[in-house]
Amino acid sequence: VHEAYVARRLRWVAGDPYDVILVEKSRDALVASNLFSTVQIRTEKGEDPNVTPMAVDVTERLPRSVAAGASYASTEGVSVNASWEHRNLFGEAEDLKFGVLFGQEESAVTTDFRKPDIIGVGWDLVGNAAVKKEDANAYTSKGERLFWGLEYKGLQEVAFGFGLSLEHATISEYELQQRYTLIGIPLYAKLDSTDDLLNPTKGGRAGITVTPYTDPARTDLTFVSGRINGSYYQRLGDGDRFVL
């Protein structure tokens, strides 16, 4: 991890009065990057008693990970999936992930990419692409999807994003075959006030996405898709063994 990436996550400015809240926010930002297994920020003694040098000590996690899984549903049957991820591709927390899914009804190949601080601290370039095939009892669908956009995480708990998506699909229903190409402009906002990204024990998460779609070849195919989701976590007792 390049030192400059760590420095951009520090919330204080040299010369300002010491503020423990800014130190904690800096630690949270480094932990949230998912690049480090330990993060320590401490004060040190300097020659000038009125100036406190700050030491930032981080331990990098392994940048790559692989995952695999399997599932069974009485309606969709058996499916297996696998993924490979690199969380620090060029030393600035660039995240690249490839995934595959093979199932009795659905198969897909996906890729996701995120480049932090593309036009300033907190502005991330995000993109994903997918090629999917769905073979249901009533129809068969083959399609591709591409999305590029920007996401802003200026606040610790809130993120906003927007972008441009392109979707193409061919749907076969018995002897009827339909093709469509959709251009969308996803707009979304996310809130995460939980205490842990992977294992939350208190707090909540919420999100809203609004996407206008249109098919350039069919003026009658214009619509807006909206989605709202939320979750809340509450620790039961003093420990985190049981969470509602």
Short mmCIF file of C-alpha atoms in Angstrom, two decimals:
data_model
loop_
_atom_site.label_atom_id
_atom_site.label_comp_id
_atom_site.label_asym_id
_atom_site.label_seq_id
_atom_site.Cartn_x
_atom_site.Cartn_y
_atom_site.Cartn_z
CA VAL A 1 0.00 0.00 0.00
CA HIS A 2 1.46 3.36 -0.97
CA GLU A 3 2.09 5.72 1.94
CA ALA A 4 0.20 8.49 0.13
CA TYR A 5 -3.02 6.45 0.29
CA VAL A 6 -2.69 6.16 4.09
CA ALA A 7 -1.89 9.87 4.43
CA ARG A 8 -5.07 10.82 2.54
CA ARG A 9 -7.17 8.92 5.10
CA LEU A 10 -5.88 11.02 8.02
CA ARG A 11 -8.52 13.51 9.14
CA TRP A 12 -6.26 15.96 10.95
CA VAL A 13 -3.93 18.63 9.55
CA ALA A 14 -0.44 19.21 10.91
CA GLY A 15 -0.44 22.21 13.23
CA ASP A 16 -4.06 21.86 14.37
CA PRO A 17 -4.90 21.29 18.06
CA TYR A 18 -4.95 17.62 19.02
CA ASP A 19 -8.44 16.11 18.60
CA VAL A 20 -9.06 12.52 19.66
CA ILE A 21 -12.24 12.39 17.54
CA LEU A 22 -10.23 13.06 14.38
CA VAL A 23 -7.78 10.35 15.40
CA GLU A 24 -10.63 7.86 15.80
CA LYS A 25 -12.12 8.86 12.45
CA SER A 26 -8.75 8.34 10.81
CA ARG A 27 -8.46 4.88 12.33
CA ASP A 28 -12.00 4.01 11.18
CA ALA A 29 -11.21 5.14 7.63
CA LEU A 30 -8.10 2.95 7.49
CA VAL A 31 -9.96 -0.06 8.89
CA ALA A 32 -12.81 0.45 6.41
CA SER A 33 -10.35 0.24 3.51
CA ASN A 34 -10.18 -3.52 4.13
CA LEU A 35 -6.42 -3.44 3.47
CA PHE A 36 -5.06 -3.77 7.01
CA SER A 37 -5.31 -6.39 9.73
CA THR A 38 -4.20 -3.95 12.46
CA VAL A 39 -4.26 -0.15 12.65
CA GLN A 40 -2.60 1.77 15.49
CA ILE A 41 -2.36 5.56 15.79
CA ARG A 42 -0.44 6.87 18.78
CA THR A 43 1.28 9.99 20.05
CA GLU A 44 5.04 10.22 20.49
CA LYS A 45 7.34 12.54 22.39
CA GLY A 46 9.02 15.29 20.42
CA GLU A 47 11.63 17.93 21.10
CA ASP A 48 8.96 20.65 21.40
CA PRO A 49 6.58 19.94 24.34
CA ASN A 50 3.84 21.89 22.55
CA VAL A 51 3.98 19.68 19.44
CA THR A 52 2.86 16.04 19.44
CA PRO A 53 4.28 13.84 16.67
CA MET A 54 1.77 11.20 15.49
CA ALA A 55 2.81 7.65 14.56
CA VAL A 56 0.61 5.55 12.28
CA ASP A 57 1.42 1.85 12.35
CA VAL A 58 -0.51 -0.50 10.04
CA THR A 59 -0.15 -4.18 9.17
CA GLU A 60 -1.18 -5.07 5.65
CA ARG A 61 -3.52 -7.96 5.03
CA LEU A 62 -2.96 -10.39 2.19
CA PRO A 63 -4.20 -8.48 -0.88
CA ARG A 64 -5.69 -11.47 -2.71
CA SER A 65 -8.48 -13.81 -1.73
CA VAL A 66 -10.41 -16.65 -3.31
CA ALA A 67 -13.85 -17.91 -2.35
CA ALA A 68 -16.13 -20.75 -3.36
CA GLY A 69 -19.62 -21.84 -2.44
CA ALA A 70 -22.55 -24.01 -3.32
CA SER A 71 -26.30 -23.78 -2.80
CA TYR A 72 -29.45 -25.76 -3.36
CA ALA A 73 -33.04 -24.57 -3.76
CA SER A 74 -36.06 -26.71 -4.48
CA THR A 75 -37.10 -24.37 -7.31
CA GLU A 76 -33.72 -23.50 -8.89
CA GLY A 77 -31.76 -26.66 -8.12
CA VAL A 78 -28.02 -26.84 -7.47
CA SER A 79 -25.55 -24.01 -8.16
CA VAL A 80 -21.85 -23.46 -7.46
CA ASN A 81 -19.90 -20.21 -7.45
CA ALA A 82 -16.31 -19.04 -7.14
CA SER A 83 -14.50 -15.69 -7.04
CA TRP A 84 -11.02 -14.18 -7.07
CA GLU A 85 -10.33 -10.72 -5.65
CA HIS A 86 -7.34 -8.37 -5.48
CA ARG A 87 -7.90 -5.47 -3.06
CA ASN A 88 -4.73 -3.50 -3.84
CA LEU A 89 -4.04 -3.91 -7.53
CA PHE A 90 -1.70 -0.93 -8.06
CA GLY A 91 -0.91 0.09 -4.47
CA GLU A 92 -3.77 2.60 -4.07
CA ALA A 93 -6.52 0.22 -2.86
CA GLU A 94 -7.79 -0.56 -6.36
CA ASP A 95 -10.20 -3.48 -5.98
CA LEU A 96 -10.72 -5.98 -8.80
CA LYS A 97 -12.96 -9.02 -8.46
CA PHE A 98 -13.92 -11.80 -10.87
CA GLY A 99 -16.77 -14.21 -10.19
CA VAL A 100 -18.39 -17.19 -11.88
CA LEU A 101 -21.70 -18.91 -11.20
CA PHE A 102 -22.87 -22.21 -12.66
CA GLY A 103 -26.34 -23.50 -11.88
CA GLN A 104 -29.13 -25.60 -13.28
CA GLU A 105 -31.13 -22.48 -14.13
CA GLU A 106 -28.63 -19.61 -14.03
CA SER A 107 -25.03 -19.10 -15.10
CA ALA A 108 -22.98 -15.90 -15.00
CA VAL A 109 -19.52 -14.41 -15.30
CA THR A 110 -19.03 -11.11 -13.45
CA THR A 111 -16.29 -8.58 -12.79
CA ASP A 112 -16.22 -5.57 -10.42
CA PHE A 113 -13.68 -2.75 -10.17
CA ARG A 114 -13.20 0.18 -7.79
CA LYS A 115 -10.56 2.92 -7.99
CA PRO A 116 -10.49 5.17 -4.89
CA ASP A 117 -9.81 8.92 -4.97
CA ILE A 118 -10.15 9.17 -8.74
CA ILE A 119 -10.90 12.92 -8.71
CA GLY A 120 -10.23 13.66 -5.03
CA VAL A 121 -10.43 12.04 -1.63
CA GLY A 122 -13.73 10.19 -1.25
CA TRP A 123 -14.54 10.08 -4.99
CA ASP A 124 -14.32 6.48 -6.24
CA LEU A 125 -14.60 5.20 -9.78
CA VAL A 126 -16.78 2.08 -9.78
CA GLY A 127 -17.62 -0.30 -12.57
CA ASN A 128 -18.98 -3.77 -13.14
CA ALA A 129 -19.78 -6.04 -16.05
CA ALA A 130 -21.71 -9.28 -16.29
CA VAL A 131 -22.66 -11.90 -18.85
CA LYS A 132 -25.62 -13.98 -17.73
CA LYS A 133 -27.81 -16.82 -18.94
CA GLU A 134 -31.07 -17.85 -17.29
CA ASP A 135 -32.87 -21.01 -18.33
CA ALA A 136 -36.22 -21.05 -16.54
CA ASN A 137 -39.18 -23.29 -17.30
CA ALA A 138 -41.11 -20.57 -19.12
CA TYR A 139 -38.31 -18.72 -20.91
CA THR A 140 -34.60 -18.49 -21.68
CA SER A 141 -32.67 -15.24 -21.27
CA LYS A 142 -29.16 -14.35 -22.43
CA GLY A 143 -27.76 -10.93 -21.71
CA GLU A 144 -24.90 -8.59 -20.85
CA ARG A 145 -24.67 -5.63 -18.51
CA LEU A 146 -22.05 -2.86 -18.20
CA PHE A 147 -21.94 -0.06 -15.62
CA TRP A 148 -19.52 2.78 -14.90
CA GLY A 149 -20.06 5.49 -12.34
CA LEU A 150 -18.78 7.63 -9.48
CA GLU A 151 -19.38 7.12 -5.77
CA TYR A 152 -18.74 9.77 -3.13
CA LYS A 153 -18.01 8.85 0.49
CA GLY A 154 -17.39 12.24 2.01
CA LEU A 155 -19.24 11.34 5.21
CA GLN A 156 -18.22 8.39 7.35
CA GLU A 157 -21.62 6.68 7.21
CA VAL A 158 -23.17 7.98 3.95
CA ALA A 159 -22.29 7.32 0.31
CA PHE A 160 -23.86 8.69 -2.86
CA GLY A 161 -23.41 7.37 -6.36
CA PHE A 162 -24.49 7.77 -9.96
CA GLY A 163 -23.47 6.38 -13.31
CA LEU A 164 -24.46 5.02 -16.69
CA SER A 165 -25.53 1.44 -17.39
CA LEU A 166 -26.04 -0.46 -20.62
CA GLU A 167 -28.03 -3.69 -20.69
CA HIS A 168 -28.74 -6.00 -23.61
CA ALA A 169 -30.75 -9.21 -23.53
CA THR A 170 -32.40 -11.76 -25.78
CA ILE A 171 -35.42 -13.49 -24.28
CA SER A 172 -36.89 -16.61 -25.86
CA GLU A 173 -40.35 -17.69 -24.76
CA TYR A 174 -41.37 -20.82 -26.66
CA GLU A 175 -41.25 -19.69 -30.33
CA LEU A 176 -41.33 -15.96 -29.49
CA GLN A 177 -37.99 -14.15 -29.28
CA GLN A 178 -37.49 -10.58 -28.10
CA ARG A 179 -34.38 -8.42 -27.98
CA TYR A 180 -33.94 -5.20 -26.05
CA THR A 181 -31.20 -2.75 -25.19
CA LEU A 182 -31.67 -0.52 -22.16
CA ILE A 183 -29.73 2.58 -21.19
CA GLY A 184 -30.06 3.51 -17.52
CA ILE A 185 -28.83 6.21 -15.17
CA PRO A 186 -28.65 4.67 -11.66
CA LEU A 187 -28.79 7.12 -8.75
CA TYR A 188 -28.30 5.74 -5.27
CA ALA A 189 -27.58 6.59 -1.65
CA LYS A 190 -26.36 4.28 1.11
CA LEU A 191 -26.23 4.66 4.89
CA ASP A 192 -24.20 2.36 7.14
CA SER A 193 -24.15 3.11 10.88
CA THR A 194 -23.19 -0.41 11.98
CA ASP A 195 -20.20 -1.07 14.21
CA ASP A 196 -18.55 -3.59 11.87
CA LEU A 197 -18.53 -4.03 8.11
CA LEU A 198 -18.51 -7.83 8.10
CA ASN A 199 -19.93 -8.75 11.52
CA PRO A 200 -22.32 -6.00 12.67
CA THR A 201 -23.72 -6.23 16.21
CA LYS A 202 -25.48 -2.86 16.44
CA GLY A 203 -26.62 -0.07 14.16
CA GLY A 204 -28.41 -0.07 10.83
CA ARG A 205 -28.02 -0.01 7.08
CA ALA A 206 -30.28 1.52 4.46
CA GLY A 207 -30.17 2.18 0.77
CA ILE A 208 -32.26 3.66 -2.01
CA THR A 209 -31.73 3.32 -5.76
CA VAL A 210 -33.67 5.06 -8.53
CA THR A 211 -32.87 4.21 -12.16
CA PRO A 212 -34.56 5.75 -15.22
CA TYR A 213 -34.37 3.38 -18.23
CA THR A 214 -35.00 3.81 -21.92
CA ASP A 215 -34.59 1.72 -25.07
CA PRO A 216 -33.26 3.93 -27.90
CA ALA A 217 -34.89 1.67 -30.50
CA ARG A 218 -38.30 1.64 -28.80
CA THR A 219 -39.72 4.93 -27.61
CA ASP A 220 -42.53 3.13 -25.75
CA LEU A 221 -40.04 1.29 -23.53
CA THR A 222 -39.20 4.01 -20.99
CA PHE A 223 -39.68 3.48 -17.26
CA VAL A 224 -38.22 4.12 -13.82
CA SER A 225 -37.10 1.38 -11.42
CA GLY A 226 -36.90 2.05 -7.68
CA ARG A 227 -35.64 -0.04 -4.79
CA ILE A 228 -35.39 0.56 -1.05
CA ASN A 229 -33.67 -1.79 1.39
CA GLY A 230 -32.77 -1.66 5.05
CA SER A 231 -31.56 -3.73 7.98
CA TYR A 232 -31.04 -3.21 11.71
CA TYR A 233 -28.79 -5.06 14.16
CA GLN A 234 -29.10 -5.20 17.95
CA ARG A 235 -26.73 -7.04 20.27
CA LEU A 236 -28.50 -9.16 22.89
CA GLY A 237 -26.67 -8.86 26.19
CA ASP A 238 -23.16 -7.61 26.89
CA GLY A 239 -21.39 -9.87 24.40
CA ASP A 240 -21.79 -10.20 20.64
CA ARG A 241 -22.61 -13.92 20.57
CA PHE A 242 -26.31 -13.27 19.96
CA VAL A 243 -27.50 -10.52 17.66
CA LEU A 244 -31.09 -9.70 16.69
#
